[in-house]
Amino acid sequence: MFVLSPLMYRRPFLTLMEQQLLLLSLQYIYRHQIAENVPLEDTITFDELAQVTKLNSKDLTRFLRVAISRHVFQEPKKGVIGHTAASKLLCKNPMLKAWLLNIAEEFWPAFTRTVDATEKWPGSEEPNETGYSLAHGTRDNPFNEIRKDHHRHQQFITAMRFSHLHPDYNISYLLNHYKFGDTGSDDKSTRTVVDIGGSNGEVAIEIASRYSHVSCIVQDLPDTIAGLQSQVPLALKGRVTGMAHDFLTPQPVHGADIYLLRWILHDWSDAYCVKILQNLIPALKQGARIVVNDISIPEPGQLGIKAERDLRYMDISMKAFNNARERDVEAWESLFTEADSRFRFLGVSMPPGARMSIIEAEWMGDKTPLPTC
Ligand SMILES: C[S@@+](CC[C@H](N)C(=O)[O-])C[C@H]1O[C@@H](n2cnc3c(N)ncnc32)[C@H](O)[C@@H]1O
């Protein structure tokens, strides 16, 4: 019988460590703009490159040889470095660059301090008591920390846009599956959708162009919403409007039919999500729908191991970054229950092929008597 040597069990763990060491090398490459200083169609010696970048030649050589062992750059002759297709991408694709930079400089250091953070702040739901806080030496939450530097903020936005480019995240899954303009009858009177944290209005613009009787109000932080009007096609200008609003404060648009939260709640811990939902309450009319478009993790073991792993990695990354999380059906339902018993949880549906689910609740209003204490 073939018996696995205990040493064989090291393999999966070593693979993880190898990936981390490649990140270390990429962090060095990005921080010192190495890719841009290697000629695209020629070679350069390590020493020459060290001179141009004002780096220590021995360090530079060691960091680069780690990357070279993964085909990022090549060493065609000892001491001489040239590009590969992979390393050229680092110069030529600004979105990929921003994404890798974000992992290497923002997330990866946070991962290394996350266990420390759970010891320092056990069970914390605060976005500034995390591995990120320890690694970056800040008491601001990561979004505010990153916003302090314009270039860093732009890189972060580009990185997020890059990760959302995956076809499984396309907004058409939400729009084809959820009928924003459907009142359930022939009634085609005007409907209002508020897209909370709606960014550049991509979803709102698509809703308004599909349903001529729907008006959309896109809410986001002031610097984000400032750019909205330039995105809205002329024909939709009257029906897609922007409004600066912080969703951690009470909702100012009263009586809308649908309040949409797409890719918002997974950025926040349960305690904050409950506050975000409670902030809607004063504005809600009876029957208003809360539509959340976010990941809903299936029960353990329902997915293939790779798909399950991806979701678990995302969940723990959110923990490391700002004590946020990915949720399963039970966790989604309990957010609404905790926020207010007058939310009726309608369930979770997953458009075929999509990665993000549609989670829906209805505001029952005062029809349902408040529980008496
Ligand atoms: C991950 S993006 C999602 C954007 C958009 N809903 C989508 O589906 O692409 C999160 C958005 O929330 C916004 N945001 C973050 N904190 C906010 C706050 N306190 N109030 C309002 N918007 C906020 C960000 O500016 C960003 O546009």
CSV table of C-alpha atoms and ligand atoms in Angstrom, one decimal:
chain,number,residue,atom,x,y,z
A,1,MET,CA,0.0,0.0,0.0
A,2,PHE,CA,1.2,3.5,-0.9
A,3,VAL,CA,1.6,5.6,2.2
A,4,LEU,CA,2.0,9.4,2.0
A,5,SER,CA,5.0,10.7,3.8
A,6,PRO,CA,4.1,13.4,6.3
A,7,LEU,CA,6.5,15.6,4.3
A,8,MET,CA,4.0,15.5,1.4
A,9,TYR,CA,1.5,17.3,3.5
A,10,ARG,CA,3.7,20.4,3.3
A,11,ARG,CA,2.9,21.0,-0.4
A,12,PRO,CA,-0.4,23.0,-0.1
A,13,PHE,CA,1.1,25.1,2.7
A,14,LEU,CA,4.3,25.7,0.7
A,15,THR,CA,2.2,26.8,-2.3
A,16,LEU,CA,0.6,29.5,-0.1
A,17,MET,CA,3.9,30.7,1.1
A,18,GLU,CA,5.3,30.8,-2.4
A,19,GLN,CA,2.4,33.1,-3.4
A,20,GLN,CA,3.1,35.4,-0.5
A,21,LEU,CA,6.8,35.6,-1.4
A,22,LEU,CA,5.9,36.5,-5.0
A,23,LEU,CA,3.7,39.3,-3.5
A,24,LEU,CA,6.7,40.5,-1.6
A,25,SER,CA,8.6,40.7,-4.8
A,26,LEU,CA,5.7,42.5,-6.6
A,27,GLN,CA,5.4,45.0,-3.8
A,28,TYR,CA,9.1,45.8,-4.3
A,29,ILE,CA,8.7,46.0,-8.0
A,30,TYR,CA,5.7,48.4,-7.8
A,31,ARG,CA,7.0,50.5,-5.0
A,32,HIS,CA,10.2,51.2,-7.0
A,33,GLN,CA,8.6,51.3,-10.5
A,34,ILE,CA,11.0,48.6,-11.7
A,35,ALA,CA,8.7,47.5,-14.6
A,36,GLU,CA,8.7,51.0,-16.1
A,37,ASN,CA,12.5,51.3,-15.9
A,38,VAL,CA,13.2,48.1,-17.8
A,39,PRO,CA,13.2,48.8,-21.5
A,40,LEU,CA,10.2,47.3,-23.3
A,41,GLU,CA,12.2,46.0,-26.3
A,42,ASP,CA,15.7,45.7,-24.9
A,43,THR,CA,17.6,44.5,-21.8
A,44,ILE,CA,19.3,46.2,-18.9
A,45,THR,CA,21.8,44.8,-16.3
A,46,PHE,CA,20.8,44.6,-12.7
A,47,ASP,CA,23.5,47.1,-11.9
A,48,GLU,CA,22.3,49.6,-14.4
A,49,LEU,CA,18.7,49.2,-13.2
A,50,ALA,CA,19.9,49.7,-9.6
A,51,GLN,CA,21.5,52.9,-10.7
A,52,VAL,CA,18.5,54.3,-12.5
A,53,THR,CA,16.1,53.4,-9.6
A,54,LYS,CA,18.7,54.4,-6.9
A,55,LEU,CA,18.3,51.0,-5.3
A,56,ASN,CA,20.8,48.6,-3.7
A,57,SER,CA,21.9,46.3,-6.5
A,58,LYS,CA,22.1,43.1,-4.3
A,59,ASP,CA,18.6,43.6,-2.9
A,60,LEU,CA,17.2,44.5,-6.4
A,61,THR,CA,18.7,41.3,-7.8
A,62,ARG,CA,17.3,39.1,-5.1
A,63,PHE,CA,13.8,40.5,-5.3
A,64,LEU,CA,13.7,40.3,-9.0
A,65,ARG,CA,14.9,36.8,-9.2
A,66,VAL,CA,11.9,35.7,-7.1
A,67,ALA,CA,9.7,37.3,-9.8
A,68,ILE,CA,11.7,35.8,-12.6
A,69,SER,CA,11.1,32.4,-11.1
A,70,ARG,CA,7.4,33.0,-11.9
A,71,HIS,CA,8.1,34.4,-15.4
A,72,VAL,CA,7.6,38.0,-14.3
A,73,PHE,CA,10.8,39.4,-16.2
A,74,GLN,CA,13.5,37.1,-17.5
A,75,GLU,CA,17.2,36.8,-17.1
A,76,PRO,CA,18.4,35.8,-20.6
A,77,LYS,CA,22.1,36.1,-19.5
A,78,LYS,CA,23.4,36.2,-16.0
A,79,GLY,CA,23.0,39.7,-14.6
A,80,VAL,CA,20.9,40.9,-17.4
A,81,ILE,CA,17.1,41.5,-17.2
A,82,GLY,CA,14.4,41.8,-19.8
A,83,HIS,CA,10.6,41.9,-19.9
A,84,THR,CA,8.3,38.9,-20.4
A,85,ALA,CA,4.7,39.1,-21.6
A,86,ALA,CA,3.7,39.1,-17.9
A,87,SER,CA,6.0,41.8,-16.8
A,88,LYS,CA,5.0,44.0,-19.8
A,89,LEU,CA,1.4,43.8,-18.5
A,90,LEU,CA,2.6,45.6,-15.4
A,91,CYS,CA,3.5,48.6,-17.5
A,92,LYS,CA,0.8,48.4,-20.1
A,93,ASN,CA,-2.3,47.6,-18.1
A,94,PRO,CA,-3.0,50.3,-15.6
A,95,MET,CA,-6.0,48.5,-14.1
A,96,LEU,CA,-4.1,45.3,-13.5
A,97,LYS,CA,-1.3,47.4,-12.0
A,98,ALA,CA,-3.7,49.2,-9.7
A,99,TRP,CA,-5.2,45.9,-8.6
A,100,LEU,CA,-1.9,44.2,-7.9
A,101,LEU,CA,-0.6,47.3,-6.1
A,102,ASN,CA,-3.7,47.3,-4.0
A,103,ILE,CA,-3.2,43.7,-3.0
A,104,ALA,CA,0.5,44.2,-2.4
A,105,GLU,CA,0.3,47.5,-0.5
A,106,GLU,CA,-3.1,47.7,1.1
A,107,PHE,CA,-4.4,44.1,1.7
A,108,TRP,CA,-1.4,41.9,2.1
A,109,PRO,CA,0.1,43.8,5.0
A,110,ALA,CA,-3.4,43.7,6.6
A,111,PHE,CA,-3.6,39.9,6.3
A,112,THR,CA,-0.3,39.6,8.2
A,113,ARG,CA,-1.7,41.4,11.2
A,114,THR,CA,-5.2,40.1,11.3
A,115,VAL,CA,-4.7,37.4,14.0
A,116,ASP,CA,-3.0,40.1,16.1
A,117,ALA,CA,-6.0,42.3,15.6
A,118,THR,CA,-8.4,39.6,16.8
A,119,GLU,CA,-6.3,39.4,20.0
A,120,LYS,CA,-6.2,43.1,20.5
A,121,TRP,CA,-9.9,43.7,19.7
A,122,PRO,CA,-11.7,40.4,20.2
A,123,GLY,CA,-15.0,40.3,18.3
A,124,SER,CA,-14.7,43.9,17.2
A,125,GLU,CA,-17.1,45.1,14.5
A,126,GLU,CA,-15.4,48.5,14.2
A,127,PRO,CA,-13.8,49.2,10.8
A,128,ASN,CA,-10.7,50.7,12.5
A,129,GLU,CA,-9.8,47.7,14.7
A,130,THR,CA,-8.4,45.4,12.2
A,131,GLY,CA,-5.3,43.9,10.7
A,132,TYR,CA,-5.4,46.8,8.3
A,133,SER,CA,-5.3,49.3,11.3
A,134,LEU,CA,-2.3,47.6,12.8
A,135,ALA,CA,-0.4,47.1,9.6
A,136,HIS,CA,-0.9,50.6,8.4
A,137,GLY,CA,-0.6,52.2,11.8
A,138,THR,CA,-3.9,54.1,11.6
A,139,ARG,CA,-7.0,54.6,13.7
A,140,ASP,CA,-9.0,55.7,10.6
A,141,ASN,CA,-11.0,53.2,8.8
A,142,PRO,CA,-9.3,52.0,5.5
A,143,PHE,CA,-11.6,54.0,3.2
A,144,ASN,CA,-10.7,57.2,5.0
A,145,GLU,CA,-7.1,56.3,5.4
A,146,ILE,CA,-6.8,55.7,1.6
A,147,ARG,CA,-8.7,58.8,0.8
A,148,LYS,CA,-6.0,61.0,2.5
A,149,ASP,CA,-3.7,60.6,-0.5
A,150,HIS,CA,-5.3,61.4,-3.9
A,151,HIS,CA,-3.1,59.1,-6.0
A,152,ARG,CA,-3.6,56.2,-3.6
A,153,HIS,CA,-7.3,56.8,-3.6
A,154,GLN,CA,-7.4,56.8,-7.4
A,155,GLN,CA,-5.4,53.5,-7.5
A,156,PHE,CA,-7.9,52.0,-5.0
A,157,ILE,CA,-10.9,53.0,-7.1
A,158,THR,CA,-9.3,51.6,-10.2
A,159,ALA,CA,-8.4,48.4,-8.4
A,160,MET,CA,-12.0,48.0,-7.2
A,161,ARG,CA,-13.3,48.6,-10.7
A,162,PHE,CA,-10.9,46.0,-12.1
A,163,SER,CA,-12.1,43.3,-9.6
A,164,HIS,CA,-15.7,44.2,-10.5
A,165,LEU,CA,-15.0,43.7,-14.3
A,166,HIS,CA,-15.4,39.9,-13.9
A,167,PRO,CA,-18.3,38.9,-16.2
A,168,ASP,CA,-20.0,37.1,-13.3
A,169,TYR,CA,-20.5,40.4,-11.6
A,170,ASN,CA,-22.1,42.1,-14.6
A,171,ILE,CA,-25.1,44.3,-13.7
A,172,SER,CA,-27.2,42.6,-16.3
A,173,TYR,CA,-27.7,39.7,-13.9
A,174,LEU,CA,-29.5,42.0,-11.5
A,175,LEU,CA,-31.4,43.9,-14.2
A,176,ASN,CA,-32.6,40.9,-16.1
A,177,HIS,CA,-33.7,39.1,-12.9
A,178,TYR,CA,-35.2,41.9,-10.8
A,179,LYS,CA,-38.0,43.9,-12.5
A,180,PHE,CA,-37.4,47.4,-11.1
A,181,GLY,CA,-40.3,48.8,-13.1
A,182,ASP,CA,-42.8,46.0,-12.4
A,183,THR,CA,-45.6,47.1,-10.0
A,184,GLY,CA,-47.3,43.7,-10.3
A,185,SER,CA,-50.2,45.2,-12.2
A,186,ASP,CA,-50.9,47.3,-15.3
A,187,ASP,CA,-50.3,50.4,-13.3
A,188,LYS,CA,-47.5,52.3,-15.0
A,189,SER,CA,-47.5,55.3,-12.6
A,190,THR,CA,-44.1,56.8,-11.8
A,191,ARG,CA,-41.9,54.7,-9.6
A,192,THR,CA,-38.8,55.8,-7.7
A,193,VAL,CA,-35.7,53.8,-7.1
A,194,VAL,CA,-33.0,55.1,-4.7
A,195,ASP,CA,-29.6,53.6,-5.4
A,196,ILE,CA,-27.8,54.0,-2.1
A,197,GLY,CA,-24.0,54.1,-2.6
A,198,GLY,CA,-24.7,54.0,-6.3
A,199,SER,CA,-21.3,55.4,-7.3
A,200,ASN,CA,-21.1,56.5,-11.0
A,201,GLY,CA,-24.8,55.6,-11.6
A,202,GLU,CA,-24.2,52.7,-13.9
A,203,VAL,CA,-27.1,50.6,-12.5
A,204,ALA,CA,-29.5,53.6,-12.2
A,205,ILE,CA,-28.8,54.6,-15.8
A,206,GLU,CA,-29.6,51.1,-17.0
A,207,ILE,CA,-32.8,50.9,-14.9
A,208,ALA,CA,-34.0,54.3,-16.2
A,209,SER,CA,-33.3,53.3,-19.8
A,210,ARG,CA,-35.2,50.0,-19.4
A,211,TYR,CA,-38.2,51.5,-17.7
A,212,SER,CA,-39.5,54.9,-18.9
A,213,HIS,CA,-41.8,55.3,-15.8
A,214,VAL,CA,-39.0,54.9,-13.3
A,215,SER,CA,-36.9,57.7,-11.8
A,216,CYS,CA,-33.7,57.0,-10.1
A,217,ILE,CA,-31.9,58.9,-7.4
A,218,VAL,CA,-28.3,57.9,-7.0
A,219,GLN,CA,-26.8,58.6,-3.6
A,220,ASP,CA,-23.1,58.5,-2.7
A,221,LEU,CA,-20.5,60.5,-0.8
A,222,PRO,CA,-20.0,64.1,-2.2
A,223,ASP,CA,-16.8,63.6,-4.1
A,224,THR,CA,-18.2,60.5,-5.8
A,225,ILE,CA,-21.6,61.9,-6.7
A,226,ALA,CA,-20.0,65.1,-8.1
A,227,GLY,CA,-19.1,63.3,-11.3
A,228,LEU,CA,-22.5,61.6,-11.8
A,229,GLN,CA,-24.2,64.1,-14.2
A,230,SER,CA,-21.5,63.9,-16.8
A,231,GLN,CA,-22.2,60.1,-17.0
A,232,VAL,CA,-26.0,60.4,-17.5
A,233,PRO,CA,-27.1,60.4,-21.2
A,234,LEU,CA,-29.0,63.6,-22.2
A,235,ALA,CA,-32.3,61.7,-22.7
A,236,LEU,CA,-32.2,60.4,-19.1
A,237,LYS,CA,-31.1,63.6,-17.3
A,238,GLY,CA,-34.6,64.3,-15.8
A,239,ARG,CA,-34.9,60.8,-14.5
A,240,VAL,CA,-31.4,60.0,-13.1
A,241,THR,CA,-30.3,62.5,-10.5
A,242,GLY,CA,-27.6,62.5,-8.0
A,243,MET,CA,-27.7,63.3,-4.3
A,244,ALA,CA,-24.8,63.5,-1.8
A,245,HIS,CA,-25.8,61.3,1.1
A,246,ASP,CA,-24.0,59.4,3.8
A,247,PHE,CA,-25.8,56.2,4.4
A,248,LEU,CA,-24.7,56.2,8.0
A,249,THR,CA,-27.2,59.0,8.5
A,250,PRO,CA,-31.0,59.0,8.1
A,251,GLN,CA,-32.4,58.5,4.6
A,252,PRO,CA,-33.6,61.9,3.2
A,253,VAL,CA,-35.7,60.5,0.2
A,254,HIS,CA,-39.1,59.6,1.6
A,255,GLY,CA,-41.7,57.3,0.0
A,256,ALA,CA,-39.6,55.7,-2.7
A,257,ASP,CA,-40.7,52.3,-4.1
A,258,ILE,CA,-37.3,50.6,-4.0
A,259,TYR,CA,-34.1,51.3,-2.0
A,260,LEU,CA,-31.2,49.4,-3.7
A,261,LEU,CA,-28.0,48.6,-1.9
A,262,ARG,CA,-25.7,47.0,-4.4
A,263,TRP,CA,-22.3,45.9,-3.2
A,264,ILE,CA,-22.6,48.0,-0.1
A,265,LEU,CA,-23.4,45.8,2.9
A,266,HIS,CA,-20.6,43.4,2.4
A,267,ASP,CA,-18.3,46.3,3.2
A,268,TRP,CA,-19.7,46.6,6.7
A,269,SER,CA,-19.9,44.6,9.9
A,270,ASP,CA,-23.3,43.4,11.1
A,271,ALA,CA,-23.5,46.3,13.6
A,272,TYR,CA,-23.1,48.9,10.9
A,273,CYS,CA,-25.4,47.1,8.4
A,274,VAL,CA,-28.1,47.1,11.0
A,275,LYS,CA,-27.6,50.9,11.4
A,276,ILE,CA,-27.7,51.4,7.7
A,277,LEU,CA,-31.0,49.5,7.5
A,278,GLN,CA,-32.4,51.4,10.5
A,279,ASN,CA,-31.5,54.7,8.8
A,280,LEU,CA,-34.0,53.9,6.1
A,281,ILE,CA,-36.9,53.4,8.4
A,282,PRO,CA,-38.1,57.0,8.8
A,283,ALA,CA,-38.3,57.3,4.9
A,284,LEU,CA,-40.1,54.0,4.2
A,285,LYS,CA,-43.7,53.8,3.0
A,286,GLN,CA,-45.6,50.7,3.6
A,287,GLY,CA,-44.7,48.1,0.9
A,288,ALA,CA,-41.4,49.7,0.0
A,289,ARG,CA,-38.8,47.1,-1.0
A,290,ILE,CA,-35.2,46.9,0.1
A,291,VAL,CA,-33.2,45.2,-2.6
A,292,VAL,CA,-29.6,44.1,-1.7
A,293,ASN,CA,-27.3,42.8,-4.5
A,294,ASP,CA,-24.4,41.1,-2.8
A,295,ILE,CA,-22.8,37.7,-2.4
A,296,SER,CA,-24.8,35.1,-0.4
A,297,ILE,CA,-22.7,32.2,0.6
A,298,PRO,CA,-24.3,28.8,0.1
A,299,GLU,CA,-24.3,26.3,2.9
A,300,PRO,CA,-20.9,24.6,3.6
A,301,GLY,CA,-20.2,21.8,1.2
A,302,GLN,CA,-22.7,22.9,-1.5
A,303,LEU,CA,-20.1,24.3,-3.8
A,304,GLY,CA,-17.1,22.7,-5.3
A,305,ILE,CA,-14.0,23.2,-3.1
A,306,LYS,CA,-12.5,25.9,-5.4
A,307,ALA,CA,-15.6,28.0,-5.4
A,308,GLU,CA,-16.1,27.6,-1.7
A,309,ARG,CA,-12.4,28.5,-1.1
A,310,ASP,CA,-12.8,31.7,-3.2
A,311,LEU,CA,-15.7,32.8,-1.0
A,312,ARG,CA,-14.0,32.0,2.2
A,313,TYR,CA,-11.0,34.0,1.1
A,314,MET,CA,-13.2,36.9,0.2
A,315,ASP,CA,-14.9,36.7,3.6
A,316,ILE,CA,-11.6,36.6,5.6
A,317,SER,CA,-10.2,39.4,3.4
A,318,MET,CA,-13.1,41.6,4.4
A,319,LYS,CA,-12.4,40.8,8.0
A,320,ALA,CA,-8.7,41.8,7.6
A,321,PHE,CA,-9.6,45.0,5.8
A,322,ASN,CA,-12.4,46.6,7.9
A,323,ASN,CA,-14.1,43.9,10.0
A,324,ALA,CA,-16.7,43.5,7.2
A,325,ARG,CA,-18.0,40.1,6.0
A,326,GLU,CA,-19.7,38.0,3.4
A,327,ARG,CA,-23.0,36.5,4.5
A,328,ASP,CA,-25.1,33.4,4.0
A,329,VAL,CA,-29.0,33.4,3.9
A,330,GLU,CA,-29.3,33.1,7.6
A,331,ALA,CA,-27.0,36.1,8.2
A,332,TRP,CA,-28.8,38.2,5.7
A,333,GLU,CA,-32.2,37.5,7.3
A,334,SER,CA,-30.9,38.2,10.8
A,335,LEU,CA,-29.7,41.7,9.7
A,336,PHE,CA,-33.2,42.6,8.8
A,337,THR,CA,-34.7,41.0,11.9
A,338,GLU,CA,-32.3,42.8,14.1
A,339,ALA,CA,-32.8,46.1,12.3
A,340,ASP,CA,-36.6,46.1,12.9
A,341,SER,CA,-39.3,43.4,13.2
A,342,ARG,CA,-41.4,45.4,10.6
A,343,PHE,CA,-39.0,44.3,7.8
A,344,ARG,CA,-40.4,41.2,6.2
A,345,PHE,CA,-37.6,39.1,4.8
A,346,LEU,CA,-38.6,37.9,1.3
A,347,GLY,CA,-35.6,35.7,0.6
A,348,VAL,CA,-32.6,35.3,-1.5
A,349,SER,CA,-32.5,34.5,-5.2
A,350,MET,CA,-29.5,33.8,-7.4
A,351,PRO,CA,-29.7,34.7,-11.1
A,352,PRO,CA,-28.2,31.7,-13.1
A,353,GLY,CA,-24.5,32.3,-13.8
A,354,ALA,CA,-24.2,35.2,-11.4
A,355,ARG,CA,-22.0,35.5,-8.4
A,356,MET,CA,-24.1,37.9,-6.6
A,357,SER,CA,-27.5,37.2,-5.2
A,358,ILE,CA,-30.6,39.3,-4.8
A,359,ILE,CA,-31.7,39.7,-1.3
A,360,GLU,CA,-35.1,41.3,-0.7
A,361,ALA,CA,-37.2,42.6,2.2
A,362,GLU,CA,-40.4,44.5,2.4
A,363,TRP,CA,-41.3,47.3,4.8
A,364,MET,CA,-44.5,46.3,6.4
A,365,GLY,CA,-45.0,49.6,8.1
A,366,ASP,CA,-47.3,50.2,11.0
A,367,LYS,CA,-49.7,47.5,9.8
A,368,THR,CA,-47.7,45.1,11.9
A,369,PRO,CA,-48.0,46.4,15.5
A,370,LEU,CA,-44.7,47.1,17.2
A,371,PRO,CA,-43.8,44.5,19.8
A,372,THR,CA,-44.7,45.7,23.3
A,373,CYS,CA,-42.0,45.7,25.9
B,1,LIG,C1,-18.3,48.8,-3.7
B,1,LIG,S1,-18.9,50.4,-4.2
B,1,LIG,C2,-20.4,49.9,-4.9
B,1,LIG,C3,-20.9,50.9,-5.9
B,1,LIG,C4,-22.2,50.5,-6.7
B,1,LIG,N1,-23.3,50.3,-5.8
B,1,LIG,C5,-22.0,49.3,-7.6
B,1,LIG,O1,-22.8,48.4,-7.5
B,1,LIG,O2,-21.0,49.3,-8.4
B,1,LIG,C6,-19.3,51.1,-2.7
B,1,LIG,C7,-19.9,52.5,-2.8
B,1,LIG,O3,-20.3,53.0,-1.5
B,1,LIG,C8,-19.9,54.4,-1.4
B,1,LIG,N2,-19.9,54.7,0.0
B,1,LIG,C9,-19.0,54.3,0.9
B,1,LIG,N3,-19.3,54.8,2.1
B,1,LIG,C10,-20.4,55.5,1.9
B,1,LIG,C11,-21.3,56.3,2.8
B,1,LIG,N4,-21.0,56.3,4.1
B,1,LIG,N5,-22.4,56.8,2.3
B,1,LIG,C12,-22.7,56.8,1.0
B,1,LIG,N6,-21.9,56.1,0.1
B,1,LIG,C13,-20.8,55.5,0.6
B,1,LIG,C14,-18.6,54.4,-2.1
B,1,LIG,O4,-18.3,55.8,-2.5
B,1,LIG,C15,-18.8,53.5,-3.3
B,1,LIG,O5,-19.3,54.2,-4.4
